[in-house]
């Protein structure tokens, strides 16, 4: 008998990646000759980065059987995410080449709503809204809603999300929040995701005003105001001194957000301020952040930041008695009270753009009203599956 391959006779082995595994190691352990393992991995690089291999990933390895009961390594494949499969396989010349197969994703629009008993976070996650979507919503409302004080029993939320679903039903990527509303003490606030005619995407209120205000007054979540702006007795130096910022006490490591879009002017140690960041927002306003335990990723002078980016973490570096953020807003170079300063408001759509927005908003509201509640739908599906 010859030693050629038996047509169609393949053996497939599925390997699960463990911590510390490399593709090379796994293939060699599965009996693949080193040179061939290397060649197949090299070809995969065209469509996939082997360093992105994660514990739990599954690798499918195929061998072709020949007439001498020998096995020839034929190729391998894996699904880096539910939306695509990458494979390296041997072609007629014996060389490996890579292919990427993308799954057809379908769009799903979901509606969530319910009462808020204690917190929006608890109420919405209980209904099935993802934490990432909620973070977007909370950020968008944070200019107008104080989530510690403004939420009362009887309040209500409504959320609409778009998401991508793979053919196997698995969700792909993060959902996009297209609409959200909060009814707080009988008053309804809504945000709409809108892509303007220039292609810029932002959240707007009912009237077409961007939810972004010029600067955040509290650039840290869940913090307690521990010292206001103005004259006070200095906790370390003893004598009365002007406090040119506000202090927010929070545990070490709590993220600090950029108060507005801008460019970092300084990021480094600055005397009594400890680890310090100075952000330039526009010709009038700067903000400063002091005593940080460490800086956010890549936060260096010259870096452009967006409002809400993490620029650093709460700490107690410099002249400080405990973990807190010392926050300053500077107007034309002089510190002003962050809790009292008036900002110019964010973008307001007008003219043709406002008309275009109003049409998009009505379409969003119509779509929302036409959808069943997602949790009811999930229950209906479960009931159907049981029957
Ligand atoms: Zn301070």
Coordinates of C-alpha atoms and ligand atoms in Angstrom, one line a residue:
X1 CA 0.0 0.0 0.0
X2 CA 1.1 3.5 -0.7
X3 CA 1.7 6.1 1.9
X4 CA -0.5 8.8 0.4
X5 CA -3.4 10.3 2.5
X6 CA -6.7 8.5 2.6
X7 CA -9.2 11.0 1.2
X8 CA -11.5 12.3 3.8
X9 CA -9.9 10.4 6.6
X10 CA -9.2 13.1 9.2
X11 CA -8.7 13.1 12.9
X12 CA -9.6 16.2 14.9
X13 CA -8.4 17.0 18.3
X14 CA -9.8 19.8 20.4
X15 CA -7.4 21.4 22.9
X16 CA -8.3 23.8 25.6
X17 CA -5.8 26.6 26.5
X18 CA -4.5 26.5 30.1
X19 CA -2.7 29.3 31.9
X20 CA 0.9 29.6 30.6
X21 CA 0.2 27.7 27.4
X22 CA 1.5 28.9 24.0
X23 CA 0.1 27.7 20.7
X24 CA 3.6 26.3 19.9
X25 CA 3.7 24.3 23.1
X26 CA 0.2 23.0 22.6
X27 CA 0.8 21.8 19.0
X28 CA 4.0 20.1 19.9
X29 CA 2.3 18.3 22.8
X30 CA -0.4 17.2 20.4
X31 CA 2.3 15.5 18.3
X32 CA 2.9 18.2 15.7
X33 CA 6.5 18.5 14.4
X34 CA 8.1 21.7 15.6
X35 CA 8.9 23.2 12.1
X36 CA 5.3 22.5 11.0
X37 CA 3.8 24.0 14.1
X38 CA 5.9 27.1 13.6
X39 CA 4.9 27.4 9.9
X40 CA 1.2 27.1 10.7
X41 CA 1.4 29.7 13.5
X42 CA 3.4 32.1 11.3
X43 CA 0.7 31.9 8.6
X44 CA -2.1 32.6 11.2
X45 CA -0.4 35.9 12.0
X46 CA -1.9 37.3 8.8
X47 CA -5.4 37.2 10.4
X48 CA -4.8 36.9 14.1
X49 CA -2.3 37.8 16.8
X50 CA -1.1 34.5 18.6
X51 CA -0.4 36.6 21.7
X52 CA -4.1 37.2 22.2
X53 CA -4.6 33.5 23.1
X54 CA -6.5 33.3 26.4
X55 CA -7.0 30.4 28.9
X56 CA -10.2 28.7 28.1
X57 CA -9.9 29.2 24.3
X58 CA -10.4 26.1 22.3
X59 CA -8.0 25.1 19.5
X60 CA -9.1 22.5 16.9
X61 CA -6.2 20.6 15.4
X62 CA -6.7 18.4 12.3
X63 CA -4.6 15.5 11.1
X64 CA -4.9 13.6 7.9
X65 CA -4.4 9.9 8.1
X66 CA -2.3 8.1 5.5
X67 CA -2.3 4.5 4.4
X68 CA 0.6 3.6 6.7
X69 CA -1.5 4.6 9.7
X70 CA 0.7 7.7 9.9
X71 CA -0.7 11.1 10.6
X72 CA 0.0 14.3 8.8
X73 CA -0.7 17.6 10.5
X74 CA -3.2 19.3 8.4
X75 CA -4.0 22.5 10.2
X76 CA -5.7 24.3 13.1
X77 CA -8.6 26.6 13.8
X78 CA -10.0 28.7 16.6
X79 CA -12.7 31.2 17.4
X80 CA -11.1 34.4 18.9
X81 CA -14.6 35.7 19.5
X82 CA -18.1 34.5 18.6
X83 CA -18.0 36.6 15.5
X84 CA -15.1 35.0 13.7
X85 CA -13.1 31.8 13.2
X86 CA -9.5 31.8 12.0
X87 CA -7.8 28.8 10.5
X88 CA -4.4 27.8 9.1
X89 CA -4.5 24.8 6.7
X90 CA -2.1 23.1 4.4
X91 CA -2.7 23.7 0.7
X92 CA -1.9 21.5 -2.3
X93 CA 1.8 22.6 -2.3
X94 CA 2.2 21.6 1.4
X95 CA 2.4 25.3 2.6
X96 CA 0.2 26.7 5.3
X97 CA -2.1 29.5 4.6
X98 CA -4.5 31.4 6.8
X99 CA -8.2 32.1 6.4
X100 CA -10.6 34.2 8.4
X101 CA -14.3 33.4 8.4
X102 CA -16.6 36.1 9.8
X103 CA -20.0 35.1 11.2
X104 CA -23.0 37.0 10.0
X105 CA -24.2 39.0 12.9
X106 CA -27.7 40.1 13.4
X107 CA -29.0 43.2 15.1
X108 CA -31.2 43.1 18.2
X109 CA -32.9 46.1 19.8
X110 CA -34.0 45.6 23.4
X111 CA -36.2 47.6 25.7
X112 CA -35.7 47.6 29.5
X113 CA -37.8 49.4 32.1
X114 CA -38.8 49.2 35.7
X115 CA -39.1 50.9 39.0
X116 CA -36.0 52.1 40.9
X117 CA -36.2 51.0 44.5
X118 CA -32.7 51.8 45.8
X119 CA -30.3 52.5 43.0
X120 CA -30.5 52.7 39.2
X121 CA -27.6 50.2 39.1
X122 CA -29.5 47.6 41.1
X123 CA -32.8 48.1 39.3
X124 CA -31.4 48.0 35.8
X125 CA -28.9 45.1 36.2
X126 CA -31.8 43.1 37.8
X127 CA -33.7 43.6 34.5
X128 CA -30.7 42.4 32.5
X129 CA -29.0 45.7 31.4
X130 CA -25.2 45.1 31.2
X131 CA -22.9 47.1 33.5
X132 CA -21.1 48.6 30.6
X133 CA -24.3 50.0 29.1
X134 CA -25.2 51.3 32.6
X135 CA -21.9 53.1 33.0
X136 CA -22.6 54.9 29.7
X137 CA -26.0 55.9 30.9
X138 CA -24.9 57.0 34.4
X139 CA -22.1 59.1 32.8
X140 CA -24.6 60.7 30.4
X141 CA -27.0 61.6 33.2
X142 CA -24.3 62.6 35.7
X143 CA -24.3 66.3 34.7
X144 CA -28.0 66.6 35.6
X145 CA -28.6 63.9 38.2
X146 CA -26.9 63.4 41.6
X147 CA -27.2 59.6 41.9
X148 CA -26.7 59.8 45.6
X149 CA -29.5 62.3 46.4
X150 CA -31.9 62.5 43.5
X151 CA -33.2 58.9 43.5
X152 CA -36.3 58.1 45.5
X153 CA -38.7 55.2 45.8
X154 CA -41.3 55.3 43.0
X155 CA -38.7 56.6 40.4
X156 CA -38.6 54.8 37.1
X157 CA -36.1 54.0 34.4
X158 CA -36.4 53.1 30.7
X159 CA -33.5 52.0 28.4
X160 CA -33.2 50.9 24.8
X161 CA -30.1 49.1 23.6
X162 CA -28.8 47.8 20.2
X163 CA -26.6 44.8 20.2
X164 CA -25.0 42.3 17.8
X165 CA -25.8 38.6 18.1
X166 CA -23.8 35.8 16.5
X167 CA -25.6 32.9 14.7
X168 CA -25.2 30.7 17.9
X169 CA -27.1 33.3 19.9
X170 CA -24.1 34.7 21.7
X171 CA -23.8 38.4 22.1
X172 CA -20.9 40.1 20.3
X173 CA -19.2 43.2 21.6
X174 CA -20.7 45.8 23.9
X175 CA -24.3 47.0 23.5
X176 CA -25.0 50.5 22.3
X177 CA -27.3 52.7 24.4
X178 CA -29.6 54.4 22.0
X179 CA -32.1 55.9 24.5
X180 CA -32.6 56.2 28.2
X181 CA -34.9 58.0 30.5
X182 CA -35.2 58.5 34.2
X183 CA -38.4 59.6 35.9
X184 CA -37.3 61.2 39.2
X185 CA -39.9 62.5 41.6
X186 CA -42.3 62.7 38.7
X187 CA -39.9 64.6 36.4
X188 CA -38.8 62.9 33.2
X189 CA -35.2 63.3 31.9
X190 CA -34.2 61.6 28.6
X191 CA -31.1 61.1 26.6
X192 CA -30.9 60.2 22.9
X193 CA -27.9 58.9 21.1
X194 CA -27.6 61.0 17.9
X195 CA -25.1 60.9 15.0
X196 CA -25.0 64.4 13.5
X197 CA -24.7 65.1 9.8
X198 CA -20.9 65.4 10.3
X199 CA -20.8 61.9 11.7
X200 CA -20.1 62.9 15.3
X201 CA -22.0 60.9 17.9
X202 CA -23.1 62.2 21.3
X203 CA -26.0 62.0 23.7
X204 CA -28.5 64.9 23.7
X205 CA -31.5 65.7 25.8
X206 CA -35.1 66.1 24.5
X207 CA -34.3 69.7 23.2
X208 CA -31.2 68.7 21.4
X209 CA -28.7 70.0 24.0
X210 CA -25.6 67.9 24.4
X211 CA -25.6 66.2 27.8
X212 CA -21.9 67.1 28.2
X213 CA -21.6 70.3 30.2
X214 CA -18.3 72.2 30.2
X215 CA -16.8 70.5 33.2
X216 CA -17.6 67.9 35.9
X217 CA -18.0 69.5 39.4
X218 CA -17.3 66.1 41.0
X219 CA -14.8 64.2 38.9
X220 CA -14.9 61.0 41.1
X221 CA -17.8 58.6 41.8
X222 CA -19.0 57.8 45.3
X223 CA -16.8 60.4 47.0
X224 CA -17.7 62.4 50.1
X225 CA -17.0 66.2 50.0
X226 CA -14.5 66.4 52.9
X227 CA -13.5 70.1 52.6
X228 CA -15.0 73.0 50.7
X229 CA -13.4 76.0 49.0
X230 CA -12.3 79.0 51.0
X231 CA -10.5 79.9 54.3
X232 CA -10.0 77.0 56.7
X233 CA -7.6 75.9 59.4
X234 CA -4.9 73.8 57.7
X235 CA -5.0 70.3 59.1
X236 CA -1.2 69.9 59.0
X237 CA 0.2 73.4 59.2
X238 CA -2.3 74.6 61.8
X239 CA -2.7 78.2 60.7
X240 CA -5.7 79.6 58.8
X241 CA -5.1 79.3 55.0
X242 CA -7.1 79.7 51.9
X243 CA -8.2 76.4 50.5
X244 CA -8.1 76.9 46.7
X245 CA -10.0 73.7 45.8
X246 CA -12.4 71.1 47.1
X247 CA -11.5 67.8 48.7
X248 CA -13.3 64.6 47.9
X249 CA -12.5 61.7 50.3
X250 CA -12.6 58.2 48.7
X251 CA -10.7 55.0 49.1
X252 CA -7.2 54.8 47.6
X253 CA -7.4 53.6 44.0
X254 CA -10.8 55.1 43.2
X255 CA -10.7 56.3 39.6
X256 CA -10.5 60.1 38.9
X257 CA -12.1 61.3 35.7
X258 CA -11.1 64.1 33.4
X259 CA -13.6 66.9 34.2
X260 CA -13.9 67.8 30.5
X261 CA -12.3 67.3 27.1
X262 CA -8.8 68.7 27.0
X263 CA -5.1 68.4 26.9
X264 CA -2.8 67.4 29.8
X265 CA -0.4 70.3 30.5
X266 CA 1.4 68.7 33.5
X267 CA 1.5 65.1 34.9
X268 CA 4.0 64.5 37.6
X269 CA 5.1 65.2 41.2
X270 CA 4.3 68.8 42.1
X271 CA 5.6 69.6 45.7
X272 CA 2.8 69.5 48.3
X273 CA 0.3 68.5 45.6
X274 CA 2.0 65.1 45.3
X275 CA 1.1 63.3 42.1
X276 CA -0.6 66.0 40.1
X277 CA -2.3 66.5 36.8
X278 CA -3.2 69.9 35.2
X279 CA -5.6 69.8 32.3
X280 CA -6.3 72.6 29.8
X281 CA -9.9 72.6 28.5
X282 CA -10.1 75.8 26.5
X283 CA -8.9 79.4 26.6
X284 CA -10.7 80.0 29.9
X285 CA -10.6 76.8 32.0
X286 CA -8.0 74.5 33.5
X287 CA -8.6 71.8 36.1
X288 CA -6.1 70.3 38.5
X289 CA -6.0 67.0 40.4
X290 CA -3.7 66.4 43.4
X291 CA -2.5 63.7 45.8
X292 CA -3.1 60.9 43.3
X293 CA -1.7 57.4 44.2
X294 CA -0.9 56.9 40.5
X295 CA -1.6 58.2 37.0
X296 CA -4.0 56.7 34.5
X297 CA -2.6 54.7 31.6
X298 CA -0.6 56.9 29.2
X299 CA -1.5 60.1 31.0
X300 CA 1.5 62.3 30.1
X301 CA 1.9 66.0 29.2
X302 CA 0.5 66.6 25.7
X303 CA -2.0 63.8 25.8
X304 CA -5.5 64.6 24.6
X305 CA -8.3 63.4 26.9
X306 CA -12.1 63.1 26.7
X307 CA -14.4 64.0 29.5
X308 CA -14.7 60.9 31.8
X309 CA -11.3 59.4 30.8
X310 CA -9.5 58.0 33.9
X311 CA -6.6 60.3 34.4
X312 CA -5.5 58.9 37.8
X313 CA -6.4 57.3 41.1
X314 CA -7.2 58.6 44.5
X315 CA -4.2 58.6 46.9
X316 CA -2.5 60.5 49.6
X317 CA 0.8 61.7 48.0
X318 CA 2.3 65.1 48.9
X319 CA 1.0 67.1 51.8
X320 CA -2.0 65.1 52.7
X321 CA -3.6 63.5 55.8
X322 CA -5.4 60.6 54.1
X323 CA -6.7 59.4 50.7
X324 CA -8.6 62.2 48.9
X325 CA -8.7 64.1 45.7
X326 CA -7.9 67.8 45.9
X327 CA -9.7 69.3 42.9
X328 CA -9.2 72.7 41.5
X329 CA -10.9 74.6 38.7
X330 CA -8.9 77.5 37.3
X331 CA -10.7 80.3 35.4
X332 CA -8.2 82.5 33.5
X333 CA -5.5 81.1 35.7
X334 CA -7.1 81.7 39.1
X335 CA -8.7 79.0 41.3
X336 CA -12.5 79.4 41.6
X337 CA -15.0 77.4 43.6
X338 CA -15.7 74.2 41.6
X339 CA -19.1 73.8 43.2
X340 CA -20.3 77.4 42.4
X341 CA -18.6 78.4 39.1
X342 CA -20.9 78.9 36.1
X343 CA -20.0 77.1 32.9
X344 CA -20.9 77.9 29.4
X345 CA -23.3 75.0 28.4
X346 CA -22.4 72.3 26.0
X347 CA -23.4 72.1 22.3
X348 CA -27.0 73.1 21.4
X349 CA -28.2 71.8 18.0
X350 CA -30.0 74.4 15.9
X351 CA -31.4 75.0 12.4
X352 CA -31.3 72.1 10.0
X353 CA -29.3 70.0 12.5
X354 CA -32.0 70.4 15.2
X355 CA -34.7 69.4 12.7
X356 CA -32.7 66.3 11.8
X357 CA -32.3 65.5 15.5
X358 CA -36.0 65.9 16.2
X359 CA -36.9 63.4 13.4
X360 CA -34.3 60.9 14.8
X361 CA -35.6 61.4 18.3
X362 CA -39.2 60.8 17.2
X363 CA -38.1 57.6 15.4
X364 CA -36.3 56.5 18.6
X365 CA -39.4 57.1 20.7
X366 CA -41.7 55.3 18.2
X367 CA -39.3 52.3 18.2
X368 CA -39.2 52.2 21.9
X369 CA -42.9 52.3 22.3
X370 CA -43.3 49.4 19.7
X371 CA -41.0 47.0 21.6
X372 CA -41.9 44.5 24.3
X373 CA -40.1 44.7 27.6
X374 CA -36.9 42.6 27.3
X375 CA -37.3 40.7 30.6
X376 CA -40.9 39.8 29.7
X377 CA -39.6 38.6 26.3
X378 CA -36.9 36.5 28.0
X379 CA -39.6 35.0 30.3
X380 CA -41.8 34.3 27.3
X381 CA -38.9 32.5 25.5
X382 CA -38.2 30.4 28.6
X383 CA -41.9 29.4 28.9
X384 CA -41.9 28.5 25.2
X385 CA -38.8 26.4 25.6
X386 CA -40.3 24.5 28.5
X387 CA -43.5 23.7 26.6
Ligands
LIG1 ZN1 -7.5 70.2 49.2

